[in-house]
Short mmCIF file of C-alpha atoms in Angstrom, two decimals:
data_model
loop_
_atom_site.label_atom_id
_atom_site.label_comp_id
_atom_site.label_asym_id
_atom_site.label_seq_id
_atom_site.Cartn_x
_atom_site.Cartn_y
_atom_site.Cartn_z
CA UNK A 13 -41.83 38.09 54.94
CA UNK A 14 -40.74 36.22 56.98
CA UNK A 15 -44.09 33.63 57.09
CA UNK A 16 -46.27 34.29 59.25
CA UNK A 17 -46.48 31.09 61.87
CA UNK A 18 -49.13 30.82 63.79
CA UNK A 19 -48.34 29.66 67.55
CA UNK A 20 -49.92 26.33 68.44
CA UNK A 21 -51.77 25.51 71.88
CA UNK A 22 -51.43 22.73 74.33
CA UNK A 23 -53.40 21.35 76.70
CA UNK A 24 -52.59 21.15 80.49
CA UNK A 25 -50.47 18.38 82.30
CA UNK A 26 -49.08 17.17 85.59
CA UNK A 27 -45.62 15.97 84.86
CA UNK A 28 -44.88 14.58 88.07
CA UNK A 29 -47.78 12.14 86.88
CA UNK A 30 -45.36 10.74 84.51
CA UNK A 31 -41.75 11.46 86.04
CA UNK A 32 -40.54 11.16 89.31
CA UNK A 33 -36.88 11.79 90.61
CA UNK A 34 -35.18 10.65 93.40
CA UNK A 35 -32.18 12.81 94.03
CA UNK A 36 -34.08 15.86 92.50
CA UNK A 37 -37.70 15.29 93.65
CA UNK A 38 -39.07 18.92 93.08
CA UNK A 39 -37.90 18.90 89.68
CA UNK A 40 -41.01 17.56 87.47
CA UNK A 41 -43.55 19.79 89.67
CA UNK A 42 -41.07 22.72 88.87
CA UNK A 43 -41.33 21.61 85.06
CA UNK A 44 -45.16 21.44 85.46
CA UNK A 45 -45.10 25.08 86.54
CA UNK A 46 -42.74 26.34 83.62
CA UNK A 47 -44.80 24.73 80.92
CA UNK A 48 -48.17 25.95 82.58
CA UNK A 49 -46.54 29.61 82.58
CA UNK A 50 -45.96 28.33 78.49
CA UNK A 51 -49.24 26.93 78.19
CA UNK A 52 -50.93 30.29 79.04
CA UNK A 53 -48.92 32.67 77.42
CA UNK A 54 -49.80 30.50 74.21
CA UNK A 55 -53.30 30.64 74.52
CA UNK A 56 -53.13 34.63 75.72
CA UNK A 57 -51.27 34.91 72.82
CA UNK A 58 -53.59 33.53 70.57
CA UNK A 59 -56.84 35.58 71.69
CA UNK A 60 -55.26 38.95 71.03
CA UNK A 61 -55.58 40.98 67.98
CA UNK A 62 -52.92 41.44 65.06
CA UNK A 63 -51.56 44.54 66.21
CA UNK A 64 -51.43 43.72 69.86
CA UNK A 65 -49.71 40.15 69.19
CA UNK A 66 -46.25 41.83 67.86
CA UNK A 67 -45.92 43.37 71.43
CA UNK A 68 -46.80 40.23 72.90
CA UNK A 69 -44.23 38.17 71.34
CA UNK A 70 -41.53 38.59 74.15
CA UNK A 71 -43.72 37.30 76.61
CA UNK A 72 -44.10 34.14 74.43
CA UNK A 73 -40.07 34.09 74.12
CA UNK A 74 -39.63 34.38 77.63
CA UNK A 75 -41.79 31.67 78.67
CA UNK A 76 -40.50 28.77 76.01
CA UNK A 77 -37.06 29.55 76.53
CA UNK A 78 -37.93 29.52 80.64
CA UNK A 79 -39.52 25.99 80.15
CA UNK A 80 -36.61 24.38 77.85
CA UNK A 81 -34.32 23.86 80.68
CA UNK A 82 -36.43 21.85 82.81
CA UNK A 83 -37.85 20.19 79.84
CA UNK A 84 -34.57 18.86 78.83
CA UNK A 85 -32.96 17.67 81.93
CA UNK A 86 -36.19 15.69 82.57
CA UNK A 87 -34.86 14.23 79.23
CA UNK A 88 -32.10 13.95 80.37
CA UNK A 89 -32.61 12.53 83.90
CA UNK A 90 -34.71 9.99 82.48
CA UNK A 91 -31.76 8.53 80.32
CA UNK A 92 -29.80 7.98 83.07
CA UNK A 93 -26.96 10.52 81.79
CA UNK A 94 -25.88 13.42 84.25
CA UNK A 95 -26.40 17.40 84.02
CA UNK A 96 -23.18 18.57 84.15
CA UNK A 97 -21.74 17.81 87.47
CA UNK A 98 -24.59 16.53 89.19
CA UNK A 99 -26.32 13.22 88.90
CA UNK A 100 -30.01 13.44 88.09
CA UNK A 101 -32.02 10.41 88.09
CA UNK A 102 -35.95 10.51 86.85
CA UNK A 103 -37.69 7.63 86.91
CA UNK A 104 -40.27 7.43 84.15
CA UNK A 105 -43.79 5.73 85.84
CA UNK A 106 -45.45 6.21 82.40
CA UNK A 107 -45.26 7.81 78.82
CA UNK A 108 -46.10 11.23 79.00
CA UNK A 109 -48.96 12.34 77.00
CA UNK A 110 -49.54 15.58 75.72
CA UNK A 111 -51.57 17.68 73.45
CA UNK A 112 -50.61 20.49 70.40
CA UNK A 113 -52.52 21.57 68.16
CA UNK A 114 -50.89 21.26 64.78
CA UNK A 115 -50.79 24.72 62.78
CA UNK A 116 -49.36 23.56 59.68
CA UNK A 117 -51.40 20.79 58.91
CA UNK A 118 -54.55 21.42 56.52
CA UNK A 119 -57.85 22.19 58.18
CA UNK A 120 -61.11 21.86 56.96
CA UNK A 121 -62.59 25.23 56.09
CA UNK A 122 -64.12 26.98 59.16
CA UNK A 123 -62.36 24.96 61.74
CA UNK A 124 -59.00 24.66 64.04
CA UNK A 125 -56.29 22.33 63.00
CA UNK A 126 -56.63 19.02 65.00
CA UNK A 127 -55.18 18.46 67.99
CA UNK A 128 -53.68 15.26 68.67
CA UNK A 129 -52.53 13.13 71.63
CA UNK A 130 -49.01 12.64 71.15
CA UNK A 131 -47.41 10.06 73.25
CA UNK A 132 -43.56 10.44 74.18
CA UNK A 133 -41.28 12.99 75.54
CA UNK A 134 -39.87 13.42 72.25
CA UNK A 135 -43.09 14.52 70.47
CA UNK A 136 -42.82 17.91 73.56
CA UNK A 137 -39.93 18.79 73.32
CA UNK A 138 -39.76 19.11 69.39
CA UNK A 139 -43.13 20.97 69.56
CA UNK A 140 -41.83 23.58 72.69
CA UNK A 141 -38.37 23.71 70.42
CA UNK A 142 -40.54 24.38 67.57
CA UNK A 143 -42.85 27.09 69.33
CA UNK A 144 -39.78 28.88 70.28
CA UNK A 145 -38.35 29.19 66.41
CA UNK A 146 -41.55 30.06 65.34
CA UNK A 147 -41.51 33.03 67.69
CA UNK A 148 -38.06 34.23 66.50
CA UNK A 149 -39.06 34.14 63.06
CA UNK A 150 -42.20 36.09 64.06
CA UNK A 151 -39.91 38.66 65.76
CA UNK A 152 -37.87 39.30 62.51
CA UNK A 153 -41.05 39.62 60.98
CA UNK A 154 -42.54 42.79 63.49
CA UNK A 155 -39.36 43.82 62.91
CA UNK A 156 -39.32 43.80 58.93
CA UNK A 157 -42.85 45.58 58.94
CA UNK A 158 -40.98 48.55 60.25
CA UNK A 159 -38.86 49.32 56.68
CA UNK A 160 -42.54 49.27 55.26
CA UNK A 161 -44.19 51.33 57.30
CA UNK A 162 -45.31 54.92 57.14
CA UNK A 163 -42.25 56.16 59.48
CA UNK A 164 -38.69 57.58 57.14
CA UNK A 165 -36.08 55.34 57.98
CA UNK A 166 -32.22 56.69 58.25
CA UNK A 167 -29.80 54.14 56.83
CA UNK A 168 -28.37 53.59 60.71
CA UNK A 169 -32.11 52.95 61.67
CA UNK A 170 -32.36 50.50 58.51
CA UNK A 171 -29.33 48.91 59.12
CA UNK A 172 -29.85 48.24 62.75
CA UNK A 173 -33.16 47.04 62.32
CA UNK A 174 -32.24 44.51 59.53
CA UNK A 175 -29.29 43.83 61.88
CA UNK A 176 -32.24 42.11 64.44
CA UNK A 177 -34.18 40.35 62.07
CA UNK A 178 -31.31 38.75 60.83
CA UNK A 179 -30.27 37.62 63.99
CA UNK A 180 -33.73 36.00 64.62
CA UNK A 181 -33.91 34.39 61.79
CA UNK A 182 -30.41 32.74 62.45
CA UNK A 183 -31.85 31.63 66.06
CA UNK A 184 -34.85 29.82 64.58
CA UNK A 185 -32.54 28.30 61.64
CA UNK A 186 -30.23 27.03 64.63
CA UNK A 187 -33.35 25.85 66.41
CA UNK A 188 -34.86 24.17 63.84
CA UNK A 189 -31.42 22.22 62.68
CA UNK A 190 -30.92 21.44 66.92
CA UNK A 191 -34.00 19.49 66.51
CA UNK A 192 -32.96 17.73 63.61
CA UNK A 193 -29.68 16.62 65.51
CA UNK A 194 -31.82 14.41 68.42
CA UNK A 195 -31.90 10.88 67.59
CA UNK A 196 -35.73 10.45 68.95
CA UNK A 197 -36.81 13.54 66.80
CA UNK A 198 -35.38 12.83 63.41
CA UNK A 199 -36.55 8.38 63.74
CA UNK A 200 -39.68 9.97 64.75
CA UNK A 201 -42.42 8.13 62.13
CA UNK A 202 -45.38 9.08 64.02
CA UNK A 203 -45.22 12.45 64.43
CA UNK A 204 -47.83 15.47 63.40
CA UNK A 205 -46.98 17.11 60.47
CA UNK A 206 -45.69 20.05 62.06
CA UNK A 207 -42.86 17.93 63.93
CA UNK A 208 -41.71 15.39 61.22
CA UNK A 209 -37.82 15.52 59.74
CA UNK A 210 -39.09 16.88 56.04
CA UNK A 211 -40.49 19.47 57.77
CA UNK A 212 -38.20 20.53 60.42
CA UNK A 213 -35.45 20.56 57.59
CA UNK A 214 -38.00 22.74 55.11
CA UNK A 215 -37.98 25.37 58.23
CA UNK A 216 -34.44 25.42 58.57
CA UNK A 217 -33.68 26.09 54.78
CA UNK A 218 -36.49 28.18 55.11
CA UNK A 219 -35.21 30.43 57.93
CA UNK A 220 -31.81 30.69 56.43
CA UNK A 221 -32.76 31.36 53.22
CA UNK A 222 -34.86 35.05 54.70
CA UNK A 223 -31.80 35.45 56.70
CA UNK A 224 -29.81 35.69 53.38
CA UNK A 225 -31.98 37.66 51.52
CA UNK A 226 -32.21 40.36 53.87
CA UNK A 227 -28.43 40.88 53.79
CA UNK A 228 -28.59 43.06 50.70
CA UNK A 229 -31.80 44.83 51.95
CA UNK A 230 -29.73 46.84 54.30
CA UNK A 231 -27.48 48.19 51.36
CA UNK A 232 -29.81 47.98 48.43
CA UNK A 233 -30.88 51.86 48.03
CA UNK A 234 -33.88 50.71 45.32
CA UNK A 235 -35.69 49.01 47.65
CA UNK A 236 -35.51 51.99 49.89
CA UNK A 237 -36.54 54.59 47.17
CA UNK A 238 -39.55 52.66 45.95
CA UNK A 239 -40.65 52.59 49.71
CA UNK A 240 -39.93 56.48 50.06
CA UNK A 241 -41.49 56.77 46.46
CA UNK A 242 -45.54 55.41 47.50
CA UNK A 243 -44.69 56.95 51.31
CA UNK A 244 -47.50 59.83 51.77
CA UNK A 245 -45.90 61.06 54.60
CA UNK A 246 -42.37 61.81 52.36
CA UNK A 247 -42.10 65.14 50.97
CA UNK A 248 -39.58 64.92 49.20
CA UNK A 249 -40.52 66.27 45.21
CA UNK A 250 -37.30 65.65 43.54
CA UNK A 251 -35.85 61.77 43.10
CA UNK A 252 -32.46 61.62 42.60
CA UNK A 253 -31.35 57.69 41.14
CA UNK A 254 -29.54 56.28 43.07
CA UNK A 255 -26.26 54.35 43.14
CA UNK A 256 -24.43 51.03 43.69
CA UNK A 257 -20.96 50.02 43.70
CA UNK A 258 -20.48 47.49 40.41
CA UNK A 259 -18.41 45.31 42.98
CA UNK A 260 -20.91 44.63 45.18
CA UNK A 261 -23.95 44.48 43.00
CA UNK A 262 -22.26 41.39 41.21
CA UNK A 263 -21.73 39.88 45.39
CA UNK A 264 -25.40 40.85 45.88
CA UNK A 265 -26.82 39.13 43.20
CA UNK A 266 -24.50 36.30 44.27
CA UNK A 267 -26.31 36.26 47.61
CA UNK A 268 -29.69 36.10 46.30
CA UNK A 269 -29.18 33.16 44.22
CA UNK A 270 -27.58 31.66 47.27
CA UNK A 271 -30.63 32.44 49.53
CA UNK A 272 -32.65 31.40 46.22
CA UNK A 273 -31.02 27.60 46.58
CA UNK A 274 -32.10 27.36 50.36
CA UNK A 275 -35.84 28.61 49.11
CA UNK A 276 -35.52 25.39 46.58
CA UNK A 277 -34.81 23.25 48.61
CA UNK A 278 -37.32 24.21 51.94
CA UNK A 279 -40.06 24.17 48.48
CA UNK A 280 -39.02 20.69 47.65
CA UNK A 281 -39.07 19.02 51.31
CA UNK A 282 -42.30 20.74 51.70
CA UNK A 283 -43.96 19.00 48.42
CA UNK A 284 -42.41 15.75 49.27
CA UNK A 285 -44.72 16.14 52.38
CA UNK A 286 -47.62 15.49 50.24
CA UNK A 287 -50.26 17.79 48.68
CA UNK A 288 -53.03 18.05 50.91
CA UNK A 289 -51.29 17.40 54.55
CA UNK A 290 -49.32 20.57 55.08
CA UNK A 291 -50.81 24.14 54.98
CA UNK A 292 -50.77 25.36 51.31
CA UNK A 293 -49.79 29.09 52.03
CA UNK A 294 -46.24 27.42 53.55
CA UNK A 295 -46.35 25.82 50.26
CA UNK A 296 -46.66 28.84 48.14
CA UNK A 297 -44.86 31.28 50.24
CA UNK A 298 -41.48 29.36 49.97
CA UNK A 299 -41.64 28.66 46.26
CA UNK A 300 -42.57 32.56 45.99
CA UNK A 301 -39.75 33.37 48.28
CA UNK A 302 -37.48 31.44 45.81
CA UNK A 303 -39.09 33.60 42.74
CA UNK A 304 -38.27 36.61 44.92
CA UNK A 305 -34.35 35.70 45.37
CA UNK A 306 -34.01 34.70 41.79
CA UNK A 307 -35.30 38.03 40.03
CA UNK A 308 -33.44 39.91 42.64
CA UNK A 309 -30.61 38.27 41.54
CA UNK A 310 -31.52 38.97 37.82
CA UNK A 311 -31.86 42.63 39.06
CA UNK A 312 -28.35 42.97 40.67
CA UNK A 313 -26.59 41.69 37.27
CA UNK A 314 -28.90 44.11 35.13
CA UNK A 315 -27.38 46.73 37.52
CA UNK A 316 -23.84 45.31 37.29
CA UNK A 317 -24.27 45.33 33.70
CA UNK A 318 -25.90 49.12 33.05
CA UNK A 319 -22.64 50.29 35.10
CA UNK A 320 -20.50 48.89 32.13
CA UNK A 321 -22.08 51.16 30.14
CA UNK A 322 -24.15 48.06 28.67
CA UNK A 323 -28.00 49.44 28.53
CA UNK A 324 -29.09 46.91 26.13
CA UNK A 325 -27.84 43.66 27.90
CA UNK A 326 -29.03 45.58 31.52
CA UNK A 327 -33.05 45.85 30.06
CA UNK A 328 -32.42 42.29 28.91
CA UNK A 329 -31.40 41.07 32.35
CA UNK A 330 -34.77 43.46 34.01
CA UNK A 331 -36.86 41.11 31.44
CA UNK A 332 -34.82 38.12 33.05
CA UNK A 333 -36.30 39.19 36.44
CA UNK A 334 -39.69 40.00 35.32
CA UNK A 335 -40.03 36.28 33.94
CA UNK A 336 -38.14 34.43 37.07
CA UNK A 337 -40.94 36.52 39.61
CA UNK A 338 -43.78 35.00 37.49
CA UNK A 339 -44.91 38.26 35.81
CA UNK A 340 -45.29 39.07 32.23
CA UNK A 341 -42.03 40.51 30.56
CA UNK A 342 -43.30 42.59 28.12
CA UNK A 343 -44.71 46.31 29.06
CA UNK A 344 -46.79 48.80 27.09
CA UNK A 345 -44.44 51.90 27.41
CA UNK A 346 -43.04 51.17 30.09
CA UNK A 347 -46.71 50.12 31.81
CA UNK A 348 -48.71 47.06 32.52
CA UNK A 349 -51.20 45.91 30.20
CA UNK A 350 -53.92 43.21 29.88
CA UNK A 351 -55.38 41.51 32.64
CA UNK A 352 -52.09 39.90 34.02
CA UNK A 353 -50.92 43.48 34.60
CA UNK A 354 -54.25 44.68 36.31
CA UNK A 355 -54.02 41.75 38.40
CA UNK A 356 -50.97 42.53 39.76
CA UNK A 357 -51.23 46.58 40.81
CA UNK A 358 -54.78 45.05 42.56
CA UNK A 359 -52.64 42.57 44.58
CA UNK A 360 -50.13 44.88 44.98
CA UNK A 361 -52.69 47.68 46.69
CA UNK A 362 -54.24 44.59 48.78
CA UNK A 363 -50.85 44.18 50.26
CA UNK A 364 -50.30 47.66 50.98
CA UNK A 365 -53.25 47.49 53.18
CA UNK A 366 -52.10 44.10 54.44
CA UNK A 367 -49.16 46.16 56.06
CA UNK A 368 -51.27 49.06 56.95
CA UNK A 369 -53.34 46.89 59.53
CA UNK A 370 -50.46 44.75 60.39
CA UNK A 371 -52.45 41.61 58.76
CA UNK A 372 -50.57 39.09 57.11
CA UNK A 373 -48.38 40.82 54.60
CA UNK A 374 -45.29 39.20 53.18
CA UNK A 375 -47.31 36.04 51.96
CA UNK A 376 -45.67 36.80 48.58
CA UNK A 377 -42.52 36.61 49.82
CA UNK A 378 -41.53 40.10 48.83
CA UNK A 379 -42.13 39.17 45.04
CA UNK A 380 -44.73 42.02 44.24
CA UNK A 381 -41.95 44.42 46.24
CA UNK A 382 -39.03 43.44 44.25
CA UNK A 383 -41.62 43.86 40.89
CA UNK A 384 -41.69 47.37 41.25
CA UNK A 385 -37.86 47.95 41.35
CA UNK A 386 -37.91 46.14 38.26
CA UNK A 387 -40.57 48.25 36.79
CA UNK A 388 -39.26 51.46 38.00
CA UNK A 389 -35.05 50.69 37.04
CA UNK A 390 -36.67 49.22 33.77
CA UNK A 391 -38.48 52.63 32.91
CA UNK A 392 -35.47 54.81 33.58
CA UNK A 393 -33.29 52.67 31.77
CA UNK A 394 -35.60 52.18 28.58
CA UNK A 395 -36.29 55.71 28.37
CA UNK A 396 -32.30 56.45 28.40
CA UNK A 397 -31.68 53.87 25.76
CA UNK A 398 -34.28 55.40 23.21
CA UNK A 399 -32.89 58.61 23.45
CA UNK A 400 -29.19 58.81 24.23
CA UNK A 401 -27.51 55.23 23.90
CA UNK A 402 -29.91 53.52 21.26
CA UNK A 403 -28.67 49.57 21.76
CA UNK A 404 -30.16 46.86 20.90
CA UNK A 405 -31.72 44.34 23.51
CA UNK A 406 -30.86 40.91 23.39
CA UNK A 407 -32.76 37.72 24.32
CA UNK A 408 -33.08 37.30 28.17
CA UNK A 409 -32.74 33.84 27.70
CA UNK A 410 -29.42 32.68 27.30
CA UNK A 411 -28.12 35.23 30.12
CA UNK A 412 -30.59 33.08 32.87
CA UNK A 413 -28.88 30.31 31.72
CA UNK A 414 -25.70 31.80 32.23
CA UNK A 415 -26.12 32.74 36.21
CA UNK A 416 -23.13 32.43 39.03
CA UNK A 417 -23.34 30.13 41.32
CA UNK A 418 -24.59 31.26 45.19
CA UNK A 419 -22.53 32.86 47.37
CA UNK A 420 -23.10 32.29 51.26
CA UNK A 421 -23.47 34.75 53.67
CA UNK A 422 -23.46 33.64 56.92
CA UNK A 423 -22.10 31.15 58.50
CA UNK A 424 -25.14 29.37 61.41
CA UNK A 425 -23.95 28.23 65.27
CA UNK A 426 -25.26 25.51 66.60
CA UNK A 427 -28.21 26.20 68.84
CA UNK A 428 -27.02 26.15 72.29
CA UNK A 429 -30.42 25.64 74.52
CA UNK A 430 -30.13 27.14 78.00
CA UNK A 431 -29.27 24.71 80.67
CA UNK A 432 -30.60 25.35 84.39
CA UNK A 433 -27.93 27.24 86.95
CA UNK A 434 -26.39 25.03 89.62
CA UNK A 435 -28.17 27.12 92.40
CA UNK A 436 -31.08 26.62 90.43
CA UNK A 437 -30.89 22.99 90.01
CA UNK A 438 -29.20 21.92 93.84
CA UNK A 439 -32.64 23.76 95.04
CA UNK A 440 -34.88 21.22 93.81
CA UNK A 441 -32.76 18.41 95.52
CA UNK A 442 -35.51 19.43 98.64
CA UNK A 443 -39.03 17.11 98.31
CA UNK A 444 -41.57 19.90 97.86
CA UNK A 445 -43.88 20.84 100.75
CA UNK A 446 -46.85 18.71 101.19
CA UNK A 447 -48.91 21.98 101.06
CA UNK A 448 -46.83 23.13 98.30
CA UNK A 449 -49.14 23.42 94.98
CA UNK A 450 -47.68 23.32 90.99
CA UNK A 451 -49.40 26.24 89.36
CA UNK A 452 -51.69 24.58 86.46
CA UNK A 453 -52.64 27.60 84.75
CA UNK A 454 -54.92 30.30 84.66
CA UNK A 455 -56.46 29.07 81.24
CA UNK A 456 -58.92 26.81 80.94
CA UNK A 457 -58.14 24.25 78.02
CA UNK A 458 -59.58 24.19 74.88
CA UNK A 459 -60.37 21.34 72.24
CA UNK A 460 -62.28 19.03 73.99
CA UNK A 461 -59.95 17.95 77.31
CA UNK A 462 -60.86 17.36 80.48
CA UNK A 463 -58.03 19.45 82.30
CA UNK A 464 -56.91 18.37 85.75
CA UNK A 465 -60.23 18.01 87.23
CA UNK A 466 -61.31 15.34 84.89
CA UNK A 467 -65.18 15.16 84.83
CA UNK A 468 -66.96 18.24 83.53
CA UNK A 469 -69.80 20.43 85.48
CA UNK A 470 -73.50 18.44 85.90
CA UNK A 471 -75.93 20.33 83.46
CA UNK A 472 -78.02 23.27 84.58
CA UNK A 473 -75.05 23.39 88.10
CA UNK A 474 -73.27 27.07 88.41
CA UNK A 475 -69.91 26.77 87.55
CA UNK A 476 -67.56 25.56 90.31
CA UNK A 477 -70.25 23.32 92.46
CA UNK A 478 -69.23 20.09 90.81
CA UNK A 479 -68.62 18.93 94.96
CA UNK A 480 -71.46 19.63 96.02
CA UNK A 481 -73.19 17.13 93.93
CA UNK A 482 -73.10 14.02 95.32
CA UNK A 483 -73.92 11.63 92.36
CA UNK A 484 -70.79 11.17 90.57
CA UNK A 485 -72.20 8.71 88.32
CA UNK A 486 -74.61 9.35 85.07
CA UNK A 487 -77.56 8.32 86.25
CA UNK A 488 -80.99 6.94 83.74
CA UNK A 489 -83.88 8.98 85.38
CA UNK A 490 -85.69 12.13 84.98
CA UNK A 491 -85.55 13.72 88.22
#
């Protein structure tokens, strides 16, 4: 975890086509340049391999968040409301149409998601907004793959790297609830999958629930020690258990079922979606996610009760967590057995591999993680109770039932996007140069569009000698 978006494409346009300003006039061929800087970094982006895509995430950052200012005083030009001090008027000559490709919509097997023309303003700036939270969330996630790794974390490296994440996370959630505050975005009935209120909303609950379950990661030591326990490269021979304060296992567990109610909620505007629209492994990953926060909440009272001396009631609360991850309660001293167990150690060793090769772990949500804390506090603990305390273990049941309520963490800013300096925006009250030329792009487009030059190449021609053809209509014969 965090999911693993993947970053959509766009096709190129000339926005000084569609907008045209008076008192700033090199504004929309300035905007045209930022989102072709965008454009390419997105489709760079997408032809590079896992490992080389974490590294390339900050050039993806740099470039949305470069765009967003120009995008949104064109928005704002264009409804006759000033930026700031100065008056910017943008005359709109047409709708502005534009193409993303939609990346959480269902495909067909063997194929890209569609991508459709989307008509409106609106529809680009929730998709740019939406690029832009997806990239956060994907740098908490190169961030996250760190604590997994093969590298020994110190608690200050832990801590600080958790630290990052978490503010990510908190970016995109801010991001994501930003576009649900514009008028045009959340009325908008037309809109792709990717860009319609349910699903905007199911991203922000989404985001803040990882941000909340990562809180206790930084302070939860059995997390660390089953990492450290399946490291190779740790040499240490002797484990010594280690230790929680009772306090704050009760406020982690808390947490969890707070970050557990955001998962619940994300999984329920996804569903109302409808089956078959939205991309499945969204789906699954945030009703996984909430299995994840729930046992680790079941987890942190076990612990809170073992340090009362209560054994029993703490193995009944491990069972608790066992059954709200999905996996069977019952172990054959103190291992798996039958063929729910074997499927689980296979998934588990798939997603050890997953991490390895920097693929797409964390679809699971961190469930399989969080199974073998379970399984390893749960064979201490039974193997303490058979031969020193001896007490009985109650039904798991009834303490479920019997959970706190959630306990937030943090508490989300509003998303402030950045806004364009005044040197910046008194520059482009000068006309541009009549030899002045907007850079389109160094990558061709993809998906069946034309581009700028709007015919394509005459078959059997080399590539650039369209001109020196001089039919420029199809023509019926042979030769």
């Amino acid at each position: 975890m965090p999911f693993p978006f993947a970053l959509p494409t766009t096709s190129s346009v000339l926005l000084s086509d569609f907008f045209d300003s008076v008192t700033h006039p090199s504004l929309p061929l300035t905007a045209t340049t930022r989102r072709s800087v965008l454009k390419d970094a997105l489709k760079k982006h997408k032809r590079l391999s896992p490992q080389q895509r974490d590294s390339n995430l900050p050039t993806v950052q740099d470039a949305a968040t470069s765009y967003v200012p120009y995008l949104l005083a064109l928005n704002t030009g264009s409804g006759y409301r000033d930026v700031g001090p100065e008056k910017l008027d943008v005359e709109v000559k047409q709708p502005v149409e534009v193409e993303w490709r939609s990346t959480l919509s269902v495909a067909l097997p063997g194929r890209e998601p569609p991508r459709p023309k989307l008509v409106g303003l609106h529809h680009e700036i929730a998709f740019t907004l939406s690029t832009l939270a997806y990239t956060h969330s994907l740098l908490a996630r190169s961030q996250l793959r760190i604590l997994y790794g093969t590298a020994t974390l110190s608690a200050d490296q832990r801590a600080s790297t958790i630290a990052g994440a978490m503010k990510h996370l908190l970016e995109a959630h801010s991001i994501h609830n930003y576009l649900l505050s514009l008028p045009s975005i959340s009325a908008a009935k037309d809109a792709p999958i990717d860009i319609q209120p349910s699903t905007v909303s199911a991203l922000a609950s989404l985001a803040l629930a990882e941000a909340t379950i990562i809180v206790v990661a930084k302070d939860d030591p059995y997390t660390a020690a089953v990492a450290e326990d399946r490291n190779d490269s740790n040499k240490d021979w002797m484990f010594k258990a280690p230790t929680i304060p009772k306090v704050r296992a009760h406020l982690f567990a808390r947490i969890c079922l707070a970050a557990a109610e955001h998962a619940t909620n994300a999984s329920g505007l996804l569903a109302r979606s409808g089956t078959g629209r939205i991309d499945e492994d969204l789906v699954k990953y945030a009703n996984d996610l909430r299995r994840t926060a729930r046992g680790k909440a079941a987890r942190f009272l076990a612990i809170d009760t073992e340090l009362s001396g209560k054994t029993g009631e703490g193995l009944a609360w491990l069972k608790g967590a066992r059954k709200e991850l999905g996996l069977s309660v019952e172990l054959d001293d103190g291992k798996r057995k039958g063929f729910k167990g074997l499927k689980q150690s296979w998934q588990e060793r798939r997603e050890d591999r997953k991490i390895e090769k920097c693929g797409e772990w964390g679809m699971d949500g961190g469930r399989y993680e969080e199974a073998r804390v379970v399984e390893m506090l749960e064979g201490k603990w039974d193997k303490e109770n058979s031969t020193m305390n001896i007490q009985l273990v109650p039904p798991f049941e009834p303490l479920i039932a019997s959970m706190p309520s959630g306990r937030e963490y943090h508490s989300p800013q509003p998303y402030n996007p950045p806004t364009l300096s005044p040197d910046v925006f008194a520059s482009m009250r000068a006309p541009p140069e009549p030899e002045e030329a907007v850079f389109r792009g160094e990558e061709e487009d993809s998906g069946g569009e034309d581009g700028f030059a709007g015919r394509s190449e005459p078959v059997g021609a080399f590539p650039g000698t369209a001109e020196e053809y001089g039919r420029s209509t199809p023509s019926t014969s042979y030769y």
